[in-house]
Structure formats: structure tokens, C-alpha cells
Coordinates of C-alpha atoms in Angstrom, one line a residue:
M556 CA -112.9 -16.6 -13.5
T557 CA -111.9 -19.5 -15.6
N558 CA -110.5 -18.8 -19.0
S559 CA -113.7 -19.9 -20.7
T560 CA -115.8 -17.7 -18.5
S561 CA -113.5 -14.7 -19.2
V562 CA -113.8 -15.3 -22.9
E563 CA -117.6 -15.4 -22.8
A564 CA -117.9 -12.3 -20.6
L565 CA -115.6 -10.3 -22.9
L566 CA -117.5 -11.6 -25.9
D567 CA -120.8 -10.5 -24.5
G568 CA -119.5 -7.1 -23.6
L569 CA -117.9 -6.4 -27.0
R570 CA -120.9 -7.6 -28.9
A571 CA -123.1 -5.2 -27.0
E572 CA -120.5 -2.4 -27.6
I573 CA -120.3 -3.2 -31.3
A574 CA -124.1 -3.1 -31.6
R575 CA -124.1 0.5 -30.4
L576 CA -121.3 1.7 -32.7
P577 CA -121.5 2.6 -36.4
P578 CA -119.6 0.5 -38.9
G579 CA -116.0 1.6 -39.2
S580 CA -115.6 2.6 -35.6
R581 CA -112.3 1.8 -34.1
L582 CA -112.4 -0.6 -31.1
P583 CA -110.1 -0.5 -28.1
T584 CA -106.7 -2.0 -28.4
S585 CA -105.9 -5.5 -27.1
R586 CA -103.8 -3.9 -24.3
E587 CA -106.7 -1.6 -23.3
L588 CA -109.2 -4.4 -23.2
A589 CA -106.8 -6.7 -21.2
R590 CA -106.4 -3.9 -18.6
R591 CA -110.1 -2.9 -18.5
H592 CA -111.4 -6.4 -18.1
K593 CA -108.5 -7.8 -16.1
V594 CA -107.8 -10.7 -18.6
G595 CA -104.7 -12.0 -20.3
P596 CA -103.7 -11.2 -23.9
V597 CA -104.5 -14.8 -25.0
T598 CA -108.1 -14.3 -23.9
V599 CA -108.4 -11.0 -25.9
T600 CA -106.9 -12.8 -29.0
K601 CA -109.5 -15.6 -28.8
V602 CA -112.3 -13.0 -28.5
F603 CA -111.2 -11.0 -31.5
A604 CA -110.9 -14.2 -33.5
Q605 CA -114.5 -15.2 -32.6
L606 CA -115.8 -11.7 -33.4
A607 CA -114.1 -11.8 -36.8
A608 CA -115.5 -15.3 -37.5
E609 CA -119.0 -13.9 -36.7
G610 CA -118.4 -11.0 -39.2
L611 CA -118.6 -8.4 -36.5
V612 CA -115.1 -6.9 -36.7
T613 CA -112.4 -6.5 -39.3
T614 CA -108.7 -6.2 -38.4
Q615 CA -106.2 -4.1 -40.2
P616 CA -102.6 -5.1 -39.3
G617 CA -100.7 -2.2 -37.7
S618 CA -103.9 -0.1 -37.4
G619 CA -106.3 -1.9 -35.2
S620 CA -109.7 -3.6 -35.1
Y621 CA -112.9 -1.9 -36.4
V622 CA -116.7 -2.5 -36.5
A623 CA -117.5 -4.4 -39.6
P624 CA -120.3 -3.4 -42.1
R625 CA -123.7 -4.6 -40.9
R626 CA -125.0 -7.9 -42.3
P627 CA -128.7 -8.5 -43.0
S628 CA -130.3 -10.3 -40.1
R629 CA -133.1 -11.8 -42.1
D630 CA -132.8 -15.0 -44.1
G631 CA -133.1 -14.4 -47.9
V632 CA -132.1 -10.8 -47.7
P633 CA -129.1 -10.3 -50.0
G634 CA -125.9 -8.9 -48.6
D635 CA -124.0 -5.9 -49.9
V636 CA -121.4 -7.2 -52.3
S637 CA -120.5 -3.8 -53.8
W638 CA -117.1 -3.9 -52.0
Q639 CA -116.0 -6.5 -54.6
A640 CA -115.9 -3.8 -57.3
V641 CA -113.0 -2.1 -55.5
T642 CA -111.2 -5.3 -54.7
L643 CA -111.4 -6.7 -58.2
A644 CA -110.4 -3.4 -59.9
G645 CA -107.4 -3.8 -62.2
R646 CA -107.4 -7.6 -62.0
G647 CA -108.5 -8.5 -65.5
G648 CA -112.1 -7.5 -65.8
A649 CA -114.9 -9.5 -67.5
V650 CA -114.1 -12.2 -70.1
H651 CA -115.7 -11.5 -73.4
P652 CA -115.6 -14.7 -75.5
G653 CA -117.1 -13.0 -78.6
G654 CA -115.0 -9.9 -78.6
P655 CA -116.4 -6.4 -78.2
R656 CA -119.9 -6.4 -76.8
E657 CA -122.5 -3.6 -76.7
G658 CA -123.0 -2.6 -73.1
G659 CA -119.9 -4.5 -71.9
S660 CA -121.8 -7.7 -70.9
A661 CA -120.1 -11.0 -71.4
P662 CA -122.2 -13.6 -73.4
E663 CA -122.7 -17.2 -72.4
A664 CA -119.8 -19.6 -73.2
D665 CA -120.1 -21.3 -76.5
D666 CA -121.3 -24.6 -75.1
A667 CA -123.4 -23.3 -72.2
P668 CA -126.9 -24.8 -72.1
A669 CA -129.2 -22.4 -73.8
A670 CA -132.4 -21.5 -72.1
L671 CA -135.1 -23.0 -74.3
P672 CA -138.5 -21.3 -74.5
E673 CA -141.4 -23.7 -73.8
G674 CA -142.2 -25.6 -77.0
G675 CA -139.0 -24.1 -78.5
V676 CA -136.5 -25.6 -80.9
L677 CA -132.8 -25.6 -79.8
M678 CA -130.4 -25.0 -82.7
A679 CA -127.6 -23.6 -80.5
G680 CA -124.8 -24.9 -78.4
G681 CA -122.1 -27.4 -79.0
Y682 CA -123.3 -30.8 -77.6
L683 CA -125.4 -33.7 -78.8
H684 CA -129.0 -34.0 -77.9
R685 CA -129.6 -36.8 -75.4
A686 CA -131.2 -38.9 -78.2
L687 CA -127.8 -39.0 -80.0
Q688 CA -125.7 -39.8 -76.9
P689 CA -124.7 -43.4 -76.1
G690 CA -126.7 -43.4 -72.8
K691 CA -126.9 -47.2 -72.3
A692 CA -123.3 -47.7 -73.2
L693 CA -122.2 -45.0 -70.8
G694 CA -124.2 -46.4 -68.0
A695 CA -122.8 -49.9 -68.6
A696 CA -119.3 -48.6 -68.7
L697 CA -119.6 -46.6 -65.5
A698 CA -121.1 -49.6 -63.7
R699 CA -118.3 -51.9 -64.8
A700 CA -115.7 -49.2 -63.8
A701 CA -117.3 -48.8 -60.4
R702 CA -116.9 -52.5 -59.7
R703 CA -113.1 -52.4 -60.0
P704 CA -111.4 -52.8 -56.7
D705 CA -109.1 -49.8 -57.4
A706 CA -111.8 -47.6 -58.9
W707 CA -111.5 -45.0 -56.2
D708 CA -107.7 -45.0 -55.9
R709 CA -105.7 -42.0 -56.9
A710 CA -105.0 -41.8 -60.6
P711 CA -101.6 -40.8 -62.0
T712 CA -101.3 -37.1 -62.9
S713 CA -100.8 -38.0 -66.6
G714 CA -103.8 -40.3 -66.6
L715 CA -104.5 -44.1 -66.6
A716 CA -102.0 -46.0 -68.8
P717 CA -104.8 -47.8 -70.8
L718 CA -106.6 -44.6 -71.5
R719 CA -103.4 -42.9 -72.6
A720 CA -102.6 -45.8 -74.9
I721 CA -106.0 -45.5 -76.6
F722 CA -105.4 -41.8 -77.3
A723 CA -101.8 -42.5 -78.5
K724 CA -103.1 -45.1 -81.0
L725 CA -105.7 -42.6 -82.2
V726 CA -102.9 -40.2 -83.3
G727 CA -100.3 -42.8 -84.5
N728 CA -97.1 -41.6 -86.1
G729 CA -95.0 -43.0 -83.3
T730 CA -97.0 -41.4 -80.5
T731 CA -96.5 -43.2 -77.2
P732 CA -98.6 -43.2 -74.1
E733 CA -95.9 -41.1 -72.4
D734 CA -96.8 -38.3 -74.8
V735 CA -100.4 -38.2 -73.6
L736 CA -101.8 -36.2 -70.7
V737 CA -105.4 -36.9 -69.7
T738 CA -107.3 -33.8 -68.6
G739 CA -110.8 -33.0 -67.3
G740 CA -112.3 -31.8 -70.6
G741 CA -111.2 -29.7 -73.5
Q742 CA -112.0 -26.3 -72.0
G743 CA -109.8 -26.8 -69.0
A744 CA -107.0 -28.1 -71.2
L745 CA -107.2 -24.9 -73.3
S746 CA -106.9 -22.8 -70.2
M747 CA -103.8 -24.8 -69.1
L748 CA -102.2 -24.6 -72.6
F749 CA -102.6 -20.9 -73.0
R750 CA -101.1 -20.3 -69.5
A751 CA -98.3 -22.7 -70.1
L752 CA -97.3 -21.5 -73.6
A753 CA -97.5 -17.7 -73.4
A754 CA -96.8 -14.9 -70.9
P755 CA -99.6 -12.7 -69.6
G756 CA -100.1 -9.7 -71.9
G757 CA -98.7 -11.5 -74.9
P758 CA -100.5 -12.3 -78.2
V759 CA -102.0 -15.6 -79.3
L760 CA -102.9 -16.1 -83.0
V761 CA -106.3 -17.6 -83.8
E762 CA -108.3 -18.3 -86.9
S763 CA -111.0 -15.7 -87.6
P764 CA -113.7 -16.7 -86.9
T765 CA -113.0 -19.2 -84.1
Y766 CA -114.3 -21.1 -81.1
P767 CA -115.5 -18.5 -78.4
G768 CA -114.4 -20.8 -75.6
A769 CA -110.8 -20.5 -76.9
L770 CA -111.1 -16.7 -76.9
A771 CA -112.4 -16.8 -73.4
A772 CA -109.6 -19.0 -72.2
A773 CA -107.0 -16.9 -73.9
R774 CA -108.3 -13.7 -72.4
A775 CA -108.6 -15.3 -68.9
A776 CA -104.9 -16.1 -69.2
G777 CA -104.2 -12.5 -69.9
L778 CA -103.5 -13.0 -73.6
R779 CA -104.5 -10.9 -76.6
P780 CA -106.2 -13.0 -79.4
I781 CA -105.0 -11.8 -82.8
P782 CA -107.2 -12.8 -85.8
V783 CA -105.7 -14.5 -88.9
P784 CA -108.2 -14.6 -91.8
M785 CA -109.4 -17.8 -93.4
D786 CA -110.7 -18.8 -96.8
Q787 CA -112.3 -21.9 -98.3
E788 CA -109.1 -23.9 -97.7
G789 CA -108.6 -22.9 -94.1
I790 CA -106.2 -20.4 -92.4
R791 CA -104.1 -18.5 -94.9
P792 CA -100.3 -19.3 -94.6
D793 CA -99.2 -15.9 -96.0
L794 CA -101.2 -13.9 -93.5
L795 CA -100.2 -16.3 -90.7
S796 CA -96.5 -15.6 -91.5
D797 CA -97.2 -11.9 -91.5
A798 CA -99.1 -12.2 -88.1
F799 CA -96.1 -14.0 -86.5
G800 CA -93.7 -11.4 -87.8
M801 CA -95.8 -8.4 -86.8
T802 CA -96.8 -9.5 -83.3
G803 CA -94.0 -11.7 -82.1
A804 CA -96.6 -14.3 -81.1
R805 CA -95.4 -17.8 -80.1
V806 CA -98.7 -19.6 -80.1
L807 CA -101.3 -20.4 -82.8
Y808 CA -104.7 -21.9 -81.9
C809 CA -106.1 -23.8 -84.9
Q810 CA -108.8 -26.3 -85.8
P811 CA -107.5 -27.9 -89.0
G812 CA -109.6 -31.1 -89.0
C813 CA -113.0 -29.5 -88.8
H814 CA -113.2 -25.8 -88.0
N815 CA -115.7 -24.4 -85.5
P816 CA -117.8 -22.6 -86.6
T817 CA -117.4 -22.8 -90.4
G818 CA -116.9 -26.5 -90.8
T819 CA -113.8 -25.9 -93.0
A820 CA -111.0 -28.6 -93.2
L821 CA -107.5 -27.4 -93.8
S822 CA -106.5 -28.3 -97.3
S823 CA -103.9 -31.0 -97.8
E824 CA -101.7 -28.4 -99.6
R825 CA -101.6 -26.1 -96.6
R826 CA -100.9 -28.7 -93.9
H827 CA -97.2 -28.6 -94.3
Q828 CA -97.2 -24.9 -95.1
I829 CA -98.8 -24.1 -91.8
I830 CA -96.4 -26.3 -89.8
D831 CA -93.4 -24.7 -91.7
V832 CA -94.6 -21.2 -90.8
V833 CA -95.1 -22.2 -87.1
R834 CA -91.6 -23.8 -87.0
A835 CA -90.0 -20.8 -88.6
A836 CA -91.5 -18.6 -86.0
G837 CA -90.2 -20.8 -83.2
A838 CA -93.8 -21.1 -82.0
F839 CA -96.3 -23.8 -80.9
L840 CA -99.5 -24.8 -82.8
V841 CA -102.4 -25.9 -80.5
E842 CA -104.4 -28.3 -82.6
D843 CA -108.0 -28.5 -81.4
D844 CA -109.4 -31.7 -82.9
F845 CA -112.8 -31.6 -81.3
A846 CA -114.6 -33.3 -84.2
R847 CA -112.3 -36.4 -84.3
F848 CA -115.3 -38.7 -83.7
L849 CA -117.9 -36.4 -85.5
G850 CA -117.5 -37.4 -89.1
H851 CA -120.5 -37.6 -91.5
G852 CA -119.5 -40.8 -93.1
R853 CA -116.1 -39.8 -94.6
P854 CA -112.9 -40.0 -92.5
V855 CA -112.0 -36.9 -90.7
P856 CA -108.5 -35.7 -91.9
R857 CA -105.7 -37.2 -89.9
P858 CA -104.4 -35.1 -87.0
L859 CA -102.0 -32.4 -88.1
I860 CA -99.6 -33.6 -85.3
G861 CA -99.1 -36.6 -87.5
D862 CA -97.1 -34.4 -90.0
D863 CA -95.0 -32.9 -87.2
R864 CA -91.9 -34.6 -85.8
D865 CA -90.3 -31.6 -84.1
G866 CA -92.8 -31.0 -81.3
A867 CA -94.3 -27.8 -82.7
V868 CA -97.8 -29.2 -82.7
I869 CA -99.7 -29.8 -79.4
Y870 CA -102.8 -31.9 -80.0
L871 CA -106.1 -31.7 -78.1
T872 CA -109.1 -33.9 -78.4
S873 CA -112.0 -34.8 -76.1
L874 CA -114.9 -37.2 -75.5
T875 CA -117.5 -34.7 -74.5
K876 CA -118.6 -33.9 -78.0
P877 CA -119.2 -37.4 -79.3
A878 CA -120.4 -39.0 -76.1
S879 CA -121.8 -36.7 -73.4
P880 CA -121.1 -33.2 -71.9
S881 CA -120.5 -34.8 -68.6
L882 CA -117.8 -37.3 -69.8
R883 CA -115.2 -34.7 -69.0
I884 CA -112.2 -36.5 -70.5
A885 CA -109.8 -35.0 -72.9
A886 CA -106.2 -35.7 -74.0
V887 CA -103.3 -33.4 -74.7
I888 CA -100.5 -34.9 -76.8
S889 CA -97.1 -33.2 -76.9
R890 CA -93.4 -34.0 -77.3
G891 CA -90.3 -32.5 -75.7
P892 CA -89.7 -30.3 -72.7
V893 CA -93.2 -28.8 -73.0
S894 CA -94.7 -32.1 -71.9
R895 CA -93.0 -31.8 -68.5
R896 CA -94.3 -28.3 -68.1
L897 CA -97.8 -29.4 -68.9
R898 CA -97.7 -32.3 -66.4
D899 CA -96.3 -30.0 -63.7
M900 CA -99.0 -27.4 -64.3
R901 CA -101.6 -30.2 -64.3
A902 CA -100.4 -31.4 -60.9
I903 CA -100.7 -27.9 -59.5
D904 CA -104.1 -27.2 -61.0
D905 CA -106.0 -30.3 -59.8
F906 CA -103.6 -33.2 -59.3
F907 CA -105.5 -35.6 -61.7
T908 CA -108.8 -36.4 -63.4
A909 CA -111.2 -38.4 -61.3
R910 CA -110.3 -42.1 -61.7
P911 CA -113.9 -43.5 -61.9
L912 CA -114.4 -41.2 -64.9
Q913 CA -111.2 -42.4 -66.6
E914 CA -112.0 -46.0 -65.9
A915 CA -115.5 -45.5 -67.4
A916 CA -113.8 -43.9 -70.5
V917 CA -111.5 -46.9 -70.9
E918 CA -114.5 -49.3 -70.6
L919 CA -116.5 -47.2 -73.2
L920 CA -113.8 -46.9 -75.8
S921 CA -112.8 -50.6 -75.4
S922 CA -116.4 -51.8 -75.9
P923 CA -117.9 -52.9 -79.2
S924 CA -120.8 -50.5 -78.3
W925 CA -118.5 -47.6 -79.0
E926 CA -117.9 -48.5 -82.6
R927 CA -121.7 -49.1 -83.0
H928 CA -122.3 -45.7 -81.5
R929 CA -119.8 -44.0 -83.8
R930 CA -121.4 -45.5 -86.9
A931 CA -124.9 -44.6 -85.8
L932 CA -123.8 -41.1 -84.9
S933 CA -122.1 -40.6 -88.2
A934 CA -125.3 -41.5 -90.1
A935 CA -127.5 -39.4 -87.9
L936 CA -125.2 -36.3 -88.2
R937 CA -125.1 -36.7 -92.0
E938 CA -128.9 -36.9 -92.2
R939 CA -129.4 -33.9 -89.9
C940 CA -126.9 -31.8 -91.8
G941 CA -128.7 -32.5 -95.0
V942 CA -132.1 -31.8 -93.5
L943 CA -131.0 -28.4 -92.1
A944 CA -129.2 -27.4 -95.3
G945 CA -132.3 -28.4 -97.3
A946 CA -134.7 -26.5 -95.1
L947 CA -132.5 -23.4 -95.3
A948 CA -132.5 -23.5 -99.1
A949 CA -136.3 -23.9 -99.2
E950 CA -137.3 -21.4 -96.5
L951 CA -134.4 -18.8 -96.7
P952 CA -132.9 -18.9 -100.2
G953 CA -131.4 -15.4 -99.7
W954 CA -129.1 -16.7 -96.9
R955 CA -125.6 -17.9 -97.8
L956 CA -124.4 -21.3 -97.0
D957 CA -120.8 -21.5 -98.4
R958 CA -120.1 -25.0 -97.1
R959 CA -121.9 -28.2 -96.2
P960 CA -119.3 -29.7 -93.8
D961 CA -118.1 -33.3 -93.7
A962 CA -117.9 -33.3 -89.9
G963 CA -119.0 -31.4 -86.9
L964 CA -122.3 -30.3 -85.5
H965 CA -123.0 -26.9 -87.1
L966 CA -123.7 -24.9 -90.2
W967 CA -122.3 -21.4 -90.7
V968 CA -124.8 -19.2 -92.4
G969 CA -124.2 -15.7 -93.8
L970 CA -127.1 -13.2 -93.5
P971 CA -128.3 -11.0 -96.3
P972 CA -127.7 -7.2 -96.1
G973 CA -129.9 -5.4 -93.7
L974 CA -130.1 -8.3 -91.1
A975 CA -127.9 -8.1 -88.0
D976 CA -127.0 -11.4 -86.3
T977 CA -128.0 -10.2 -82.8
A978 CA -131.3 -8.9 -84.1
V979 CA -132.1 -12.2 -85.9
A980 CA -131.1 -14.2 -82.8
D981 CA -133.3 -12.1 -80.6
A982 CA -136.3 -12.3 -83.0
A983 CA -135.7 -16.0 -83.5
R984 CA -136.0 -16.6 -79.7
A985 CA -139.2 -14.6 -79.7
H986 CA -140.5 -17.0 -82.4
G987 CA -139.4 -20.1 -80.3
V988 CA -136.1 -21.1 -81.8
V989 CA -132.7 -20.6 -80.2
V990 CA -129.6 -19.9 -82.5
D991 CA -126.1 -18.6 -82.0
A992 CA -125.3 -15.1 -83.1
G993 CA -122.1 -15.1 -85.2
H994 CA -120.3 -12.1 -83.8
R995 CA -119.2 -14.1 -80.8
Y996 CA -116.9 -16.1 -82.9
F997 CA -114.7 -13.2 -84.0
P998 CA -111.8 -11.9 -81.9
D999 CA -112.4 -8.5 -83.3
E1000 CA -115.1 -6.8 -85.4
P1001 CA -116.8 -9.3 -87.7
P1002 CA -116.6 -8.5 -91.4
A1003 CA -120.2 -9.6 -91.9
H1004 CA -123.2 -11.0 -90.1
Y1005 CA -123.5 -14.8 -89.5
L1006 CA -125.5 -17.3 -87.5
R1007 CA -124.2 -20.7 -86.3
L1008 CA -126.9 -23.3 -86.5
S1009 CA -126.6 -26.6 -84.7
F1010 CA -128.2 -29.7 -86.3
A1011 CA -127.2 -31.9 -83.3
A1012 CA -129.0 -30.1 -80.4
A1013 CA -132.6 -30.8 -81.5
A1014 CA -134.4 -34.0 -80.5
E1015 CA -135.5 -35.0 -84.0
P1016 CA -134.7 -34.0 -87.7
A1017 CA -138.2 -32.8 -88.0
D1018 CA -137.5 -30.2 -85.3
L1019 CA -134.9 -28.7 -87.6
R1020 CA -137.4 -28.1 -90.3
E1021 CA -139.7 -26.5 -87.8
G1022 CA -136.9 -24.4 -86.4
V1023 CA -136.0 -23.1 -89.9
R1024 CA -139.7 -22.2 -90.5
R1025 CA -139.7 -20.2 -87.3
L1026 CA -136.4 -18.6 -88.2
A1027 CA -137.9 -17.6 -91.6
R1028 CA -140.9 -16.0 -89.9
A1029 CA -138.5 -14.1 -87.5
A1030 CA -136.5 -12.9 -90.5
R1031 CA -139.6 -11.7 -92.4
T1032 CA -140.7 -9.8 -89.3
L1033 CA -137.3 -8.1 -89.1
G1034 CA -137.3 -7.4 -92.9
Q1035 CA -140.7 -5.7 -92.6
D1036 CA -139.4 -3.6 -89.7
V1037 CA -136.4 -2.5 -91.7
L1038 CA -138.5 -1.6 -94.7
E1039 CA -140.9 0.5 -92.7
K1040 CA -138.0 2.3 -91.0
R1041 CA -136.5 3.2 -94.4
L1042 CA -139.9 4.5 -95.6
T1043 CA -140.3 6.7 -92.6
D1044 CA -136.7 8.1 -92.6

């Protein structure tokens, strides 16, 4: 027999034998098969490789080959994936962006698209509604970028020089394009930063509350988020110093320009205090400046990295919030040896950000349409913020709004006693409005119940008024249920 005929004959024989045996049965050794079928060892090796590719056998080095678990033969019938529970055991477990969860289930990421009931009002998530995005300018920028002869060439790991120059100019204070690393969105940059700056199992300090995506990225990197309380001026320097001393942490994640979810801006008096505390601890401060282009008419405070000359602050900003969720372009700015580490890690992770997207970002940011969009967006966010705050005051006067922010996309609202954030969020969905429950923003147990309400995710300002009316009806329903329960207890 030719070699190909020998392989086919042995394959057919073993397939028939495997069909008769229960899963886990040990198959004859290669030597036994070669002797029984009068074939060479190369033929037997090819046959077992083919059977393994077909999912009929599994091989355990040093032990032998065995009949694999049966696979469903009909299309659409799900396979048995229960084996994964054993394989994944002890390898990190589920990521919980909002801290402890009832039932152990992980919530959606902060900016995941929320499932909107038919006819519902979306007041959740962290992106602009399509009506607020610069759709025409994005299309034009992408078309111009695609016409460049080098549009599909490989991009440098650090990013295109013109794009890095734009981000360097944004920060100022002697920042050069060489200090800039272009990444594929802010979330991926956070994941890289946490892995680069802290060892698995170590602590990372965060404002409390904070962005759930940062909590998720820290936990995915094997880190332990440690809360540092805030007040009306931002993160507290005294408690930050205590936290560094007690935990030995070497990383602080902070949003000084516009805090998500509260909208707080770090006071001018505390800017140098925070940097001094970080320097004294020999630590890094990761500055997440997500709202750099989301001001409401007033300038957003200058980046904190502008007050740092010693490389303690690592700056992060992105274009996904002010432009489009799919414009996955962010910039990390750092100084010193850490810059080399970040570039090397970036090269390992994914080499570089897609060049057409970078070219489109350069076109967009260099076009007069970008400044027009920024002005229009600023006016729209200011209007929507006022509409939502006014509707809350009129419909839900017992709810607490401590701050009307000067930037960002959200209001942070405290609930009155007796109302739990998860219960309100569930009741609101039943009434046709989607909101974010506040407990997801705390790394540990929240001190009170809050909701984060977006004024940028709805199509029109009028939708915000309708959303608050529905929210008020949901709250009244819950209040009646609580009262009835107290009367019957």
C-alpha cells in the first residue's frame, strides 16, 4: 500500500474503533498499531494528528492516547464547556468592576452599550449620542486618510509623529512628541499601565468612588484597588498619605480634571499637595483626563502633569468620549525610564494602533471642523446638564445633587433614605428609562446609595425631562412598596 492508502485505512479502522468505545478509553500504543497494521511510525503519527484535529482523541504525554468526550453531531446543539471550570480554577476568577456583587455576577463595563427597552430613554453609559458626534467630520477625515499612499503601511509603535505632536501640544509644559505613546483607546491604556506599574497582588490607590473600568482593569492585572475618600475639593491629601503609608502602594489612579462619576475637579490648593504626596511615596500618579474636550463653556483645569517635572505623573487622554466610541485613539504621556517600559509593553501587546485610524485622527484634529464641533458640543452639554438638573429639582426634590459639574457627561445623584440604587435602577428600567446604579463605582462597600445619570446619551434634551418623569414614577412605586412593607411588619 502507498503511504496515503495506509493512512486512510488506519484512520477508518480507528474511527470505527473509537465509535464503539466510551470516552476516556485508552487506545493502543503507536508501537502496537504499527505492528498490528504493518505500517511505519510516521503513518501512525499522521493518523493520531488527524484524529486529534477531528476532536476524536486526546493525547497525554507519557501516558498515551484516549477517546475524547463526544461532541454533538447536530448543528446548533451547544457543546459541553463545563471542563473550563476546572481549567480556569485558581486563575483569577471573574472581574467585578463595581466591587462586591450579590450573587457573584459581574456587571457590564461602565461604557458598555446598555440594552434600551423599546421606546425607552437612555441615561446610562459613557458616550455621546450619535446626534452629538461629529459624524460628517469623521467621515471626511477617514476618507482623506484613506487616500494617502501610505495609509496602510505599518505605523511606529509609539504612534504617528503628527498625532503625537498634537497631543504633546495639548499638554504643553515642555512635553515633546517623544513623551507621547498612542494607544488604541483609554481602556486598553489603563490595562497596560496597571500591568506596567505594579506587581500582581499589589495595591493600587483609587478615588472613592471612581471609574468602574479602572477597577476592572486593575483587578484583571491582579491588583487590589484601595479606596481613598474624596470631598468637595477632590481626593483628600491627608488620607492619601495615610493610604500610601499603610499599604505600601506605588500607584494612584486619579481623575483630577473632571472626576467620573461625581464631576468634581481637584481644587487648585490640592494640586501640588497631591503631587508632593505621590513623590514622597516614590509612586506614580496615573492621571485620567477623559473630559479634556468635554467642558461646558469654561476651560477644563490644565492637566496635572503640567505641574510635575519629575516624571511622577503619567497622563492619559482619549478621543472616544468627545468624538465617537469607535475612534479608538488615546495618548499616554510619560517621562523617564517608564516611557521605555510602556513602549516595550505596547510592542508586545499589539505592535501599534491601526494606521488608518491614526491618520483619520490627525485629519480630524487638524481640521477647522474639530474646533466647530468642540464649541457646539460644549454648548450642547451645558444645555443638557442644566435641563437634567432642573428636571431633577422639579420632579425629585428629595434627591441630592451636590454638584453641577463644569465638564463631563454625568450627574451624580444621592438617593433619599429607604431607596437602594439597584432597586431604583431595576424599577426605572421597568418604567422605560435606563440609569447606572452607583454601587458599581466604589471599590468597596458604598457609604450611601447613588445613581449616575448621563445627559449625553439621550437623543434630545426633551428626552431627559421624560426620563426624569419616568424615574420619579419608578421611585414613587418603590416608596409605596417600602411603606406597605413597614406597615405589615
